[in-house]
């Protein structure tokens, strides 16, 4: 007789279906002596909720005609999530999020708020998932595995940034000029570039302000671009490198 699924949470409560013949009169199902809760019977199947347990056990069905041989069932520890990287992404979706922890090998779903997404299992300690398109804001992030659920997480969806103005508008080719940049949706800034070269350093001071130290660059006017987890935007004016 097949059993499906053949693994579930150590805390019990996994919906399990055992198929075979002569099962309509099933009176009990035991997982290594522990009673499961029968939720349905047909002549060819019996549905139960598994009891709590650990390790590999044998599930046996008892009917008026006797008791079946053991069917292999394995208890899985519940998932533990240690890191979510990045912890925010574009409201447009499509970002790859890496989730690390323990007991993730049987992950079946990652929910971003009310939207479930099927993850890619890399190993028992790592899964990846592509974010769905979601309105900007914080949502719950829930990881489902056959061993249980980890739901003590949040993920933030971010609208694209806009860069409106910066000061000063000139600096030497040696770099080292502190530039103050203002705009919107800047709090999750991951990079600031001057003509494609990353700033020597930067700091997101608020959702509307970022400061950056210019890198060395050749003479001339260059675009100033801010990249956040929500996207990228360039200022309407250029920055001028002078001697």
Short mmCIF file of C-alpha atoms in Angstrom, two decimals:
data_model
loop_
_atom_site.label_atom_id
_atom_site.label_comp_id
_atom_site.label_asym_id
_atom_site.label_seq_id
_atom_site.Cartn_x
_atom_site.Cartn_y
_atom_site.Cartn_z
CA UNK A 1 0.00 0.00 0.00
CA UNK A 2 1.43 3.42 -0.91
CA UNK A 3 1.52 6.24 1.64
CA UNK A 4 1.52 9.88 0.53
CA UNK A 5 3.27 11.97 1.59
CA UNK A 6 5.82 9.67 3.13
CA UNK A 7 7.23 12.40 5.37
CA UNK A 8 5.89 15.11 7.62
CA UNK A 9 6.39 17.38 10.60
CA UNK A 10 7.70 16.13 13.94
CA UNK A 11 4.84 18.09 15.48
CA UNK A 12 2.28 15.91 13.73
CA UNK A 13 -0.80 17.10 11.89
CA UNK A 14 0.40 16.17 8.40
CA UNK A 15 -2.46 15.09 6.13
CA UNK A 16 -1.53 11.59 4.94
CA UNK A 17 -3.38 9.27 2.57
CA UNK A 18 -2.82 5.52 2.50
CA UNK A 19 -4.16 3.68 -0.56
CA UNK A 20 -4.85 -0.01 -1.07
CA UNK A 21 -7.82 -2.36 -0.90
CA UNK A 22 -10.37 -3.35 1.75
CA UNK A 23 -9.85 -0.09 3.66
CA UNK A 24 -13.47 1.00 4.08
CA UNK A 25 -13.64 -0.59 7.53
CA UNK A 26 -10.36 0.87 8.80
CA UNK A 27 -10.73 1.46 12.53
CA UNK A 28 -7.22 2.66 13.41
CA UNK A 29 -3.94 3.83 11.92
CA UNK A 30 -0.82 3.79 14.06
CA UNK A 31 2.58 5.34 13.46
CA UNK A 32 4.87 3.10 15.51
CA UNK A 33 2.16 2.64 18.09
CA UNK A 34 0.91 6.23 18.13
CA UNK A 35 -2.66 6.70 16.98
CA UNK A 36 -3.32 8.90 13.96
CA UNK A 37 -6.61 10.77 13.56
CA UNK A 38 -8.68 9.22 10.78
CA UNK A 39 -10.32 11.92 8.63
CA UNK A 40 -11.83 9.81 5.84
CA UNK A 41 -12.34 6.29 4.49
CA UNK A 42 -13.10 4.73 1.13
CA UNK A 43 -12.73 1.12 0.00
CA UNK A 44 -9.33 2.01 -1.49
CA UNK A 45 -7.99 4.70 0.83
CA UNK A 46 -7.83 5.98 4.37
CA UNK A 47 -6.90 9.57 5.21
CA UNK A 48 -5.33 10.54 8.53
CA UNK A 49 -3.53 13.30 10.39
CA UNK A 50 -0.17 12.02 11.55
CA UNK A 51 0.66 12.04 15.27
CA UNK A 52 3.79 13.75 16.60
CA UNK A 53 6.96 11.71 16.27
CA UNK A 54 10.62 11.59 15.30
CA UNK A 55 12.77 9.72 12.82
CA UNK A 56 11.67 6.84 10.62
CA UNK A 57 8.53 4.97 11.68
CA UNK A 58 6.12 2.39 10.30
CA UNK A 59 2.47 3.26 9.66
CA UNK A 60 -0.01 0.38 10.03
CA UNK A 61 -3.70 0.27 9.14
CA UNK A 62 -6.09 -1.82 11.20
CA UNK A 63 -9.40 -3.04 9.75
CA UNK A 64 -11.90 -5.71 10.70
CA UNK A 65 -9.79 -8.09 8.64
CA UNK A 66 -6.53 -7.43 10.43
CA UNK A 67 -3.53 -5.09 10.45
CA UNK A 68 -1.33 -4.22 7.49
CA UNK A 69 2.42 -4.39 7.37
CA UNK A 70 4.37 -1.21 8.10
CA UNK A 71 4.56 1.62 5.58
CA UNK A 72 7.62 3.83 5.82
CA UNK A 73 7.06 7.37 7.11
CA UNK A 74 9.80 9.82 8.06
CA UNK A 75 9.47 12.74 10.46
CA UNK A 76 11.19 15.98 9.44
CA UNK A 77 12.34 18.71 11.79
CA UNK A 78 10.58 22.08 11.30
CA UNK A 79 12.44 24.72 9.29
CA UNK A 80 14.61 27.40 10.86
CA UNK A 81 15.47 30.51 8.84
CA UNK A 82 18.66 32.39 9.72
CA UNK A 83 19.03 34.91 6.89
CA UNK A 84 16.97 36.44 4.09
CA UNK A 85 19.05 38.30 1.50
CA UNK A 86 18.14 40.80 0.31
CA UNK A 87 15.43 41.72 2.82
CA UNK A 88 13.76 44.09 0.38
CA UNK A 89 13.12 44.22 -3.35
CA UNK A 90 11.41 45.99 -6.20
CA UNK A 91 7.63 46.29 -6.12
CA UNK A 92 7.76 45.18 -9.76
CA UNK A 93 9.01 41.77 -8.58
CA UNK A 94 11.56 39.52 -10.25
CA UNK A 95 14.33 39.81 -7.64
CA UNK A 96 16.08 36.65 -6.47
CA UNK A 97 15.98 36.19 -2.70
CA UNK A 98 18.26 33.69 -0.95
CA UNK A 99 16.98 32.14 2.27
CA UNK A 100 19.38 30.21 4.48
CA UNK A 101 18.83 28.16 7.61
CA UNK A 102 18.16 24.54 8.54
CA UNK A 103 15.72 21.86 7.41
CA UNK A 104 14.85 23.67 4.16
CA UNK A 105 15.32 20.72 1.82
CA UNK A 106 11.59 19.94 1.61
CA UNK A 107 10.46 23.54 1.07
CA UNK A 108 7.24 23.64 -0.94
CA UNK A 109 6.27 27.32 -0.84
CA UNK A 110 7.43 30.78 0.20
CA UNK A 111 4.57 33.20 0.81
CA UNK A 112 5.07 36.93 0.26
CA UNK A 113 2.00 38.21 2.05
CA UNK A 114 -0.92 36.48 0.34
CA UNK A 115 1.13 35.41 -2.70
CA UNK A 116 2.73 31.94 -2.62
CA UNK A 117 5.80 31.26 -4.76
CA UNK A 118 7.46 27.88 -5.41
CA UNK A 119 11.12 28.06 -4.34
CA UNK A 120 14.21 26.40 -5.77
CA UNK A 121 15.83 24.07 -3.23
CA UNK A 122 19.61 24.45 -3.37
CA UNK A 123 20.34 22.32 -0.31
CA UNK A 124 18.93 21.54 3.10
CA UNK A 125 20.35 24.87 4.28
CA UNK A 126 19.51 27.13 1.31
CA UNK A 127 16.60 27.93 -0.99
CA UNK A 128 16.10 30.70 -3.52
CA UNK A 129 12.89 32.33 -4.69
CA UNK A 130 11.87 35.00 -7.20
CA UNK A 131 9.76 37.78 -5.72
CA UNK A 132 6.27 38.41 -7.13
CA UNK A 133 4.99 41.85 -8.11
CA UNK A 134 3.51 43.40 -4.97
CA UNK A 135 2.47 46.86 -3.81
CA UNK A 136 5.18 48.75 -1.95
CA UNK A 137 5.29 48.04 1.76
CA UNK A 138 6.14 45.39 4.32
CA UNK A 139 4.63 41.90 4.02
CA UNK A 140 4.96 38.70 6.00
CA UNK A 141 7.40 36.14 4.58
CA UNK A 142 6.44 32.56 5.37
CA UNK A 143 8.47 29.45 4.50
CA UNK A 144 6.53 26.18 4.18
CA UNK A 145 8.26 22.79 4.27
CA UNK A 146 7.04 19.26 4.82
CA UNK A 147 8.44 19.61 8.32
CA UNK A 148 6.39 22.67 9.19
CA UNK A 149 6.28 26.44 8.81
CA UNK A 150 8.62 29.31 9.70
CA UNK A 151 6.67 32.56 9.82
CA UNK A 152 8.73 34.99 11.92
CA UNK A 153 9.88 36.97 8.87
CA UNK A 154 9.07 40.12 6.90
CA UNK A 155 10.01 41.35 3.43
CA UNK A 156 9.77 44.92 2.18
CA UNK A 157 8.71 45.82 -1.35
CA UNK A 158 10.12 49.13 -2.55
CA UNK A 159 8.99 51.53 -5.27
CA UNK A 160 11.66 52.74 -7.75
CA UNK A 161 13.77 55.69 -6.59
CA UNK A 162 13.74 59.18 -8.06
CA UNK A 163 16.74 61.50 -7.92
CA UNK A 164 15.82 65.19 -8.12
CA UNK A 165 18.87 67.25 -7.21
CA UNK A 166 22.39 67.04 -5.78
CA UNK A 167 24.97 69.49 -4.48
CA UNK A 168 27.71 70.45 -5.18
CA UNK A 169 27.47 69.96 -8.94
CA UNK A 170 31.24 70.05 -9.56
CA UNK A 171 34.35 68.51 -8.07
CA UNK A 172 37.94 67.65 -8.93
CA UNK A 173 39.04 64.70 -11.02
CA UNK A 174 40.80 63.36 -7.92
CA UNK A 175 37.43 62.55 -6.37
CA UNK A 176 36.79 62.82 -2.65
CA UNK A 177 34.00 65.38 -2.92
CA UNK A 178 31.03 64.80 -0.58
CA UNK A 179 27.84 65.08 -2.64
CA UNK A 180 24.41 65.46 -1.04
CA UNK A 181 21.66 63.81 -3.12
CA UNK A 182 17.93 64.23 -2.58
CA UNK A 183 14.94 62.42 -4.04
CA UNK A 184 12.43 59.76 -3.02
CA UNK A 185 12.58 56.06 -2.04
CA UNK A 186 16.31 56.25 -1.29
CA UNK A 187 16.41 54.40 2.05
CA UNK A 188 17.47 51.07 0.52
CA UNK A 189 20.29 52.51 -1.59
CA UNK A 190 22.82 49.87 -2.62
CA UNK A 191 25.05 51.93 -4.94
CA UNK A 192 25.73 55.47 -6.14
CA UNK A 193 27.66 55.92 -9.37
CA UNK A 194 29.29 58.89 -11.07
CA UNK A 195 29.66 58.17 -14.75
CA UNK A 196 29.32 54.47 -14.05
CA UNK A 197 31.99 54.40 -11.32
CA UNK A 198 30.82 53.56 -7.81
CA UNK A 199 31.17 56.19 -5.12
CA UNK A 200 34.06 55.68 -2.74
CA UNK A 201 31.45 55.51 0.02
CA UNK A 202 27.82 56.42 0.52
CA UNK A 203 25.21 56.62 3.26
CA UNK A 204 21.42 56.60 3.05
CA UNK A 205 20.45 59.19 5.64
CA UNK A 206 16.69 58.96 5.07
CA UNK A 207 14.17 57.94 2.45
CA UNK A 208 14.79 61.31 0.78
CA UNK A 209 18.53 61.84 1.19
CA UNK A 210 21.79 60.07 0.36
CA UNK A 211 25.35 61.33 0.64
CA UNK A 212 28.17 59.96 -1.50
CA UNK A 213 31.89 60.57 -1.91
CA UNK A 214 32.89 60.94 -5.56
CA UNK A 215 35.39 58.50 -7.06
CA UNK A 216 38.30 59.70 -9.22
CA UNK A 217 37.24 60.33 -12.82
CA UNK A 218 38.41 61.97 -16.03
CA UNK A 219 37.43 65.54 -16.89
CA UNK A 220 33.87 66.08 -18.04
CA UNK A 221 30.19 65.86 -17.19
CA UNK A 222 28.83 62.51 -15.97
CA UNK A 223 25.44 61.20 -14.84
CA UNK A 224 24.75 60.62 -11.16
CA UNK A 225 22.80 57.39 -10.64
CA UNK A 226 21.35 55.97 -7.44
CA UNK A 227 20.49 52.27 -7.25
CA UNK A 228 18.20 50.88 -4.55
CA UNK A 229 16.54 47.53 -4.01
CA UNK A 230 13.59 49.11 -5.82
CA UNK A 231 15.50 50.05 -8.99
CA UNK A 232 17.70 52.85 -10.34
CA UNK A 233 17.35 56.50 -11.35
CA UNK A 234 19.68 59.22 -12.62
CA UNK A 235 19.55 62.89 -11.70
CA UNK A 236 18.23 65.26 -14.39
CA UNK A 237 21.51 67.21 -14.23
CA UNK A 238 25.07 65.93 -14.64
CA UNK A 239 28.04 66.21 -12.29
CA UNK A 240 31.07 68.04 -13.70
CA UNK A 241 34.60 66.82 -13.03
CA UNK A 242 37.11 69.68 -13.18
CA UNK A 243 40.83 70.10 -12.51
#
